[in-house]
DNA sequence: TATTGTTATACTCTATAACTATA
DNA sequence: TATAGTTATAGAGTATAACAATA
């Protein structure tokens, strides 16, 4: 049915693109099951990590435009997962925080991420998975990938798969 | 460096998503320099591999809808890279082929892919690159990925995520 | 009646820029 | 004047479904 993979060039970069897309799409499918888009999942994760941050700061960390953040927070707020509170020191901006329910959903999200990872790497042995993780980490570091979202990974590493900006 | 103990989730799936997106976006940037979107590049590759195929067959292999293929071929044809010829056995469908120029652009595309891969994997040693290629191939095989396609972003599911190029 | 390709339409997502309220 | 947030609008990209030609 499909051609024999072969010609000259290796296809590692190609595979990386495809598998990355597959991983993103599978993760999106899982978050959808709990009523969240990947973007919303990313927002919950960032607010959980930095309670009290403003929409502007959130937009910056997402690499998004402020106007885009508005309906995102609107939706999460309408579902009771996030709350806006006017800053007492500068009434122009909000301080964003997770509600109790929001924190609970974030925990669900972390479980989802673990299951997602386990299933994705199921075809590999434990050693192979570790190897893959190391190689990818090396690539990410060398490419100065936006690990901004991952620095500080000391204790609360949320492991959300997708950000707003792709 | 790496948090060893702890139920802290690994981040391999996350890295895979991020690096895949990075690889796709870098490749898109390169194809754009020769006036092609990633989708168009994929079309050229498929036609080059299977000369004479119909738009319907192309759509199927792209995981796209036939109506989407029309403007894609229109554009490539207008630039003299692809030609439509009515099938003599079934006049309903076209047989798609690359023109001389189209074949030339396809060769450019292959060079671009090689450079792209080399730069992406530059941070790794040759052995590490080979290792990574093997691990990714194993994952792709286990997940029944179609290795002929160059997917830009999540596909695999009718209602998935947004595509990435701009 | 079924199928290939086409067109027309609508929907989704996103950015841009104008607007308000605070500073 | 500058900044946080909001709203309105437009643009790109895509799918859906009706359509014409051919089988």
Coordinates of C-alpha atoms (C1' of nucleotides) in Angstrom, one line a residue:
Chain A
X1 CA 0.0 0.0 0.0
X2 CA 2.5 2.5 1.1
X3 CA 5.8 3.0 -0.5
X4 CA 8.9 1.4 1.0
X5 CA 10.5 4.0 3.0
X6 CA 13.9 4.5 1.5
X7 CA 15.4 7.3 -0.5
X8 CA 18.7 8.9 0.4
X9 CA 17.9 11.4 3.1
X10 CA 17.0 10.1 6.5
X11 CA 13.6 11.0 7.7
X12 CA 14.3 11.8 11.4
X13 CA 13.1 15.4 11.2
X14 CA 10.1 14.3 9.3
X15 CA 9.3 11.7 11.9
X16 CA 9.7 14.2 14.6
X17 CA 7.1 16.5 13.0
X18 CA 4.7 13.7 12.5
X19 CA 5.0 12.2 16.0
X20 CA 4.9 15.6 17.5
X21 CA 1.6 16.3 15.7
X22 CA 0.3 12.9 16.7
X23 CA 1.2 13.5 20.4
X24 CA -0.5 16.9 20.3
X25 CA -3.6 15.6 18.7
X26 CA -3.9 12.7 21.1
X27 CA -3.4 15.0 24.1
X28 CA -6.0 17.4 22.7
X29 CA -8.4 14.5 22.4
X30 CA -7.9 13.7 26.0
X31 CA -8.4 17.2 27.3
X32 CA -11.5 17.5 25.2
X33 CA -12.9 14.7 27.1
X34 CA -12.9 16.9 30.2
X35 CA -14.2 19.9 28.3
X36 CA -10.9 21.7 27.7
X37 CA -9.1 22.8 24.7
X38 CA -5.3 22.5 24.8
X39 CA -5.1 26.2 25.1
X40 CA -7.3 26.2 28.1
X41 CA -5.3 23.4 29.6
X42 CA -2.2 25.5 29.2
X43 CA -3.8 28.5 30.8
X44 CA -4.9 26.5 33.8
X45 CA -1.4 25.2 34.1
X46 CA 0.2 28.6 34.0
X47 CA -2.2 30.1 36.5
X48 CA -1.7 27.2 38.7
X49 CA 2.0 27.8 38.6
X50 CA 1.8 31.5 39.0
X51 CA -1.3 32.5 40.9
X52 CA -2.2 36.1 40.7
X53 CA -0.6 36.8 37.4
X54 CA -2.3 39.3 35.1
X55 CA -3.8 38.7 31.7
X56 CA -1.1 40.6 30.1
X57 CA 1.6 38.5 31.8
X58 CA -0.3 35.4 30.8
X59 CA -0.5 36.5 27.2
X60 CA 3.3 37.2 27.2
X61 CA 4.1 33.7 28.6
X62 CA 1.8 32.1 26.1
X63 CA 3.2 34.1 23.2
X64 CA -0.3 35.3 22.5
X65 CA -2.0 38.6 22.1
X66 CA -3.9 40.1 25.1
X67 CA -7.2 40.1 23.2
X68 CA -6.9 36.5 22.7
X69 CA -6.7 35.8 26.4
X70 CA -10.0 37.5 27.1
X71 CA -12.4 34.9 25.8
X72 CA -10.1 32.2 27.1
X73 CA -10.5 33.4 30.7
X74 CA -14.1 34.3 30.1
X75 CA -14.8 30.7 29.3
X76 CA -12.8 29.3 32.2
X77 CA -14.4 31.8 34.6
X78 CA -17.9 31.0 33.4
X79 CA -17.2 27.4 34.3
X80 CA -16.0 28.3 37.7
X81 CA -12.4 27.2 37.2
X82 CA -10.7 30.6 37.3
X83 CA -11.4 33.8 39.1
X84 CA -10.6 37.4 38.2
X85 CA -9.8 39.8 41.0
X86 CA -8.9 43.4 40.5
X87 CA -5.5 44.1 41.8
X88 CA -5.6 46.4 44.8
X89 CA -2.4 48.0 43.9
X90 CA -3.2 48.7 40.3
X91 CA -6.8 48.5 39.4
X92 CA -6.2 48.2 35.8
X93 CA -5.2 44.6 35.9
X94 CA -6.7 41.5 37.2
X95 CA -5.1 38.9 39.4
X96 CA -5.9 35.4 38.0
X97 CA -6.3 32.5 40.3
X98 CA -7.7 29.0 40.1
X99 CA -10.8 28.2 42.1
X100 CA -11.0 25.0 44.2
X101 CA -12.6 23.4 41.2
X102 CA -10.0 24.8 38.9
X103 CA -7.2 23.3 41.0
X104 CA -9.1 20.0 40.9
X105 CA -9.3 20.1 37.1
X106 CA -5.6 20.9 37.0
X107 CA -4.9 17.7 38.9
X108 CA -7.1 15.8 36.5
X109 CA -5.0 17.3 33.7
X110 CA -1.8 16.0 35.3
X111 CA -3.2 12.6 35.5
X112 CA -4.2 12.8 31.9
X113 CA -0.7 13.9 30.9
X114 CA 0.7 10.9 32.7
X115 CA -1.6 8.5 31.0
X116 CA -0.9 10.2 27.7
X117 CA 2.8 9.8 28.1
X118 CA 2.6 6.2 29.2
X119 CA 0.5 5.3 26.2
X120 CA 2.5 7.2 23.8
X121 CA 5.7 5.5 25.0
X122 CA 4.2 2.1 25.4
X123 CA 5.9 0.7 22.4
X124 CA 9.3 1.4 23.9
X125 CA 11.1 -0.3 26.8
X126 CA 11.8 1.7 29.9
X127 CA 15.4 2.2 28.8
X128 CA 14.4 3.3 25.4
X129 CA 12.0 5.8 26.8
X130 CA 14.6 7.2 29.0
X131 CA 17.0 7.4 26.0
X132 CA 14.4 9.2 23.9
X133 CA 13.7 11.6 26.7
X134 CA 17.4 12.4 27.0
X135 CA 17.9 12.9 23.3
X136 CA 14.8 15.1 23.0
X137 CA 15.9 17.1 26.0
X138 CA 19.2 17.7 24.4
X139 CA 17.6 18.9 21.2
X140 CA 15.3 21.1 23.1
X141 CA 18.0 22.7 25.1
X142 CA 20.2 23.2 22.1
X143 CA 17.4 24.8 20.1
X144 CA 16.5 27.1 23.0
X145 CA 13.0 25.8 22.8
X146 CA 10.6 27.7 24.9
X147 CA 11.3 25.8 28.0
X148 CA 10.3 28.9 29.9
X149 CA 7.3 26.8 30.6
X150 CA 9.5 24.2 32.1
X151 CA 12.1 26.0 34.0
X152 CA 11.4 25.8 37.6
X153 CA 10.5 22.2 37.1
X154 CA 11.5 21.5 40.6
X155 CA 8.4 20.3 42.2
X156 CA 5.3 21.3 40.3
X157 CA 5.9 20.2 36.8
X158 CA 2.5 20.3 35.2
X159 CA 3.3 18.7 31.9
X160 CA 0.8 20.2 29.7
X161 CA 1.5 19.3 26.2
X162 CA 0.4 22.2 24.1
X163 CA 0.5 25.9 24.3
X164 CA -1.6 28.5 22.6
X165 CA 1.0 29.3 20.1
X166 CA 2.1 26.4 17.9
Chain B
X1 CA 19.7 18.3 37.2
X2 CA 16.8 16.0 36.6
X3 CA 14.5 15.4 39.4
X4 CA 15.0 11.7 40.0
X5 CA 12.5 10.5 42.5
X6 CA 9.0 11.9 42.9
X7 CA 5.8 11.0 41.1
X8 CA 6.6 14.0 39.0
X9 CA 5.6 13.2 35.4
X10 CA 8.2 12.9 32.8
X11 CA 8.1 15.3 30.0
X12 CA 9.0 13.2 27.0
X13 CA 5.6 13.5 25.4
X14 CA 5.6 17.2 26.0
X15 CA 9.0 17.5 24.4
X16 CA 7.9 15.5 21.5
X17 CA 5.0 17.8 20.8
X18 CA 7.2 20.9 21.2
X19 CA 10.0 19.7 19.1
X20 CA 7.6 18.4 16.4
X21 CA 6.0 21.8 16.2
X22 CA 9.4 23.4 16.1
X23 CA 10.6 21.1 13.3
X24 CA 7.4 21.7 11.3
X25 CA 7.6 25.4 11.7
X26 CA 11.2 25.5 10.6
X27 CA 10.5 23.4 7.6
X28 CA 7.6 25.6 6.7
X29 CA 9.9 28.6 6.9
X30 CA 12.2 27.0 4.4
X31 CA 9.6 26.0 2.0
X32 CA 8.1 29.4 2.1
X33 CA 11.4 30.7 0.9
X34 CA 10.9 28.9 -2.4
X35 CA 7.3 30.0 -2.5
X36 CA 5.6 26.8 -1.2
X37 CA 3.4 26.1 1.7
X38 CA 4.1 22.8 3.5
X39 CA 0.8 21.5 2.0
X40 CA 2.0 22.3 -1.5
X41 CA 5.4 20.7 -0.8
X42 CA 3.5 17.6 0.3
X43 CA 1.5 17.6 -2.8
X44 CA 4.6 17.9 -5.0
X45 CA 6.2 15.0 -3.1
X46 CA 3.2 12.8 -3.5
X47 CA 2.7 13.5 -7.2
X48 CA 6.4 13.0 -7.8
X49 CA 6.1 9.7 -6.1
X50 CA 3.0 8.6 -7.8
X51 CA 2.7 10.3 -11.2
X52 CA -0.8 10.2 -12.8
X53 CA -2.7 9.9 -9.6
X54 CA -6.1 11.6 -9.4
X55 CA -7.2 14.5 -7.2
X56 CA -9.4 12.1 -5.3
X57 CA -6.6 9.7 -4.6
X58 CA -4.4 12.6 -3.6
X59 CA -7.0 13.9 -1.2
X60 CA -7.3 10.5 0.3
X61 CA -3.5 10.2 0.8
X62 CA -3.4 13.7 2.3
X63 CA -6.3 12.9 4.6
X64 CA -8.0 15.9 3.1
X65 CA -11.2 16.6 1.4
X66 CA -11.4 16.8 -2.4
X67 CA -12.5 20.3 -2.4
X68 CA -9.4 21.3 -0.6
X69 CA -7.2 19.8 -3.3
X70 CA -8.7 22.0 -6.0
X71 CA -7.1 25.3 -5.1
X72 CA -3.9 23.5 -4.1
X73 CA -3.5 22.1 -7.6
X74 CA -4.8 25.3 -9.2
X75 CA -2.0 27.2 -7.6
X76 CA 0.7 24.7 -8.5
X77 CA -0.6 24.5 -12.0
X78 CA -0.7 28.3 -12.4
X79 CA 2.9 28.3 -11.5
X80 CA 3.7 25.6 -14.0
X81 CA 4.8 23.0 -11.5
X82 CA 1.9 20.5 -12.0
X83 CA -0.2 19.6 -15.0
X84 CA -3.7 18.1 -15.1
X85 CA -4.5 15.7 -17.9
X86 CA -7.9 14.1 -18.4
X87 CA -7.7 10.4 -18.0
X88 CA -8.4 8.7 -21.3
X89 CA -9.9 5.7 -19.6
X90 CA -12.2 7.7 -17.2
X91 CA -12.7 11.2 -18.3
X92 CA -14.1 12.2 -14.9
X93 CA -10.7 12.3 -13.3
X94 CA -7.4 14.0 -13.9
X95 CA -4.0 12.5 -14.0
X96 CA -1.7 14.7 -12.1
X97 CA 2.0 15.0 -13.1
X98 CA 4.9 17.2 -12.4
X99 CA 6.2 19.4 -15.1
X100 CA 9.9 19.6 -15.7
X101 CA 9.9 22.6 -13.5
X102 CA 7.9 20.8 -10.9
X103 CA 10.4 18.0 -10.8
X104 CA 13.1 20.6 -10.4
X105 CA 11.3 22.2 -7.5
X106 CA 10.9 18.8 -5.9
X107 CA 14.6 18.3 -6.1
X108 CA 15.1 21.7 -4.4
X109 CA 12.6 20.5 -1.8
X110 CA 14.7 17.4 -1.1
X111 CA 17.8 19.5 -0.6
X112 CA 15.9 21.7 1.7
X113 CA 14.7 18.7 3.7
X114 CA 18.3 17.5 4.0
X115 CA 19.6 20.8 5.3
X116 CA 16.6 21.0 7.6
X117 CA 17.4 17.7 9.1
X118 CA 21.1 18.3 9.4
X119 CA 20.5 21.6 11.2
X120 CA 17.9 20.2 13.5
X121 CA 20.0 17.3 14.5
X122 CA 23.2 19.3 14.6
X123 CA 23.3 19.2 18.5
X124 CA 23.5 15.4 18.4
X125 CA 26.4 13.1 17.5
X126 CA 26.0 10.8 14.5
X127 CA 25.3 7.9 16.8
X128 CA 22.7 9.8 18.8
X129 CA 21.0 10.9 15.7
X130 CA 20.8 7.3 14.5
X131 CA 19.5 6.3 17.9
X132 CA 16.8 9.0 17.8
X133 CA 15.8 8.0 14.3
X134 CA 15.4 4.4 15.4
X135 CA 13.4 5.2 18.4
X136 CA 11.1 7.5 16.5
X137 CA 10.7 5.0 13.7
X138 CA 9.7 2.4 16.3
X139 CA 7.1 4.8 17.7
X140 CA 5.8 5.7 14.3
X141 CA 5.5 2.1 13.3
X142 CA 3.7 1.1 16.4
X143 CA 1.3 4.0 15.9
X144 CA 0.7 3.2 12.3
X145 CA 1.7 6.5 11.0
X146 CA 1.6 7.1 7.3
X147 CA 5.2 8.0 6.6
X148 CA 4.5 9.4 3.2
X149 CA 2.7 12.4 4.4
X150 CA 4.1 15.5 5.8
X151 CA 1.5 16.6 8.3
X152 CA 1.7 20.1 9.6
X153 CA -0.2 19.6 12.7
X154 CA -2.7 17.4 14.4
X155 CA -4.6 15.5 11.9
X156 CA -5.8 11.9 12.4
X157 CA -9.1 13.1 13.7
X158 CA -11.7 15.1 11.8
X159 CA -12.0 17.8 14.4
X160 CA -8.6 18.4 15.8
X161 CA -6.5 21.3 16.1
X162 CA -5.4 24.2 14.2
X163 CA -2.7 24.0 11.6
X164 CA 0.5 25.9 12.1
X165 CA 1.9 27.7 9.1
X166 CA 0.9 31.2 8.4
Chain C
dT1 C1' -27.4 5.8 -9.3
dA2 C1' -22.5 6.6 -8.1
dT3 C1' -18.3 9.1 -8.6
dT4 C1' -14.8 13.0 -9.9
dG5 C1' -14.0 17.4 -9.7
dT6 C1' -15.8 22.2 -8.8
dT7 C1' -18.1 26.0 -6.6
dA8 C1' -20.5 28.5 -3.0
dT9 C1' -21.2 29.1 1.6
dA10 C1' -20.4 29.0 6.4
dC11 C1' -17.7 28.3 10.3
dT12 C1' -13.5 28.5 13.3
dC13 C1' -9.7 30.7 14.7
dT14 C1' -6.9 34.5 15.1
dA15 C1' -4.8 39.1 14.7
dT16 C1' -5.5 44.3 14.3
dA17 C1' -7.0 48.2 15.9
dA18 C1' -10.2 51.2 18.2
dC19 C1' -12.1 52.0 22.7
dT20 C1' -12.5 52.4 28.3
dA21 C1' -10.7 52.8 32.6
dT22 C1' -7.2 53.4 35.3
dA23 C1' -2.3 55.1 36.2
Chain D
dT1 C1' 0.9 60.0 27.9
dA2 C1' 1.1 55.0 28.8
dT3 C1' -0.9 50.6 30.1
dA4 C1' -4.5 46.6 31.2
dG5 C1' -8.3 44.9 29.5
dT6 C1' -12.2 44.7 26.2
dT7 C1' -14.7 44.9 21.9
dA8 C1' -15.5 44.9 16.9
dT9 C1' -14.0 43.8 12.6
dA10 C1' -11.6 41.5 9.1
dG11 C1' -8.7 38.0 7.3
dA12 C1' -6.9 33.2 6.6
dG13 C1' -7.9 28.5 6.4
dT14 C1' -11.0 24.9 6.3
dA15 C1' -15.1 21.9 5.9
dT16 C1' -19.9 21.1 4.2
dA17 C1' -22.9 20.5 0.8
dA18 C1' -25.0 21.5 -3.6
dC19 C1' -23.7 21.1 -8.5
dA20 C1' -22.1 19.5 -13.4
dA21 C1' -20.0 16.1 -16.2
dT22 C1' -19.1 11.4 -16.7
dA23 C1' -19.5 6.6 -15.7

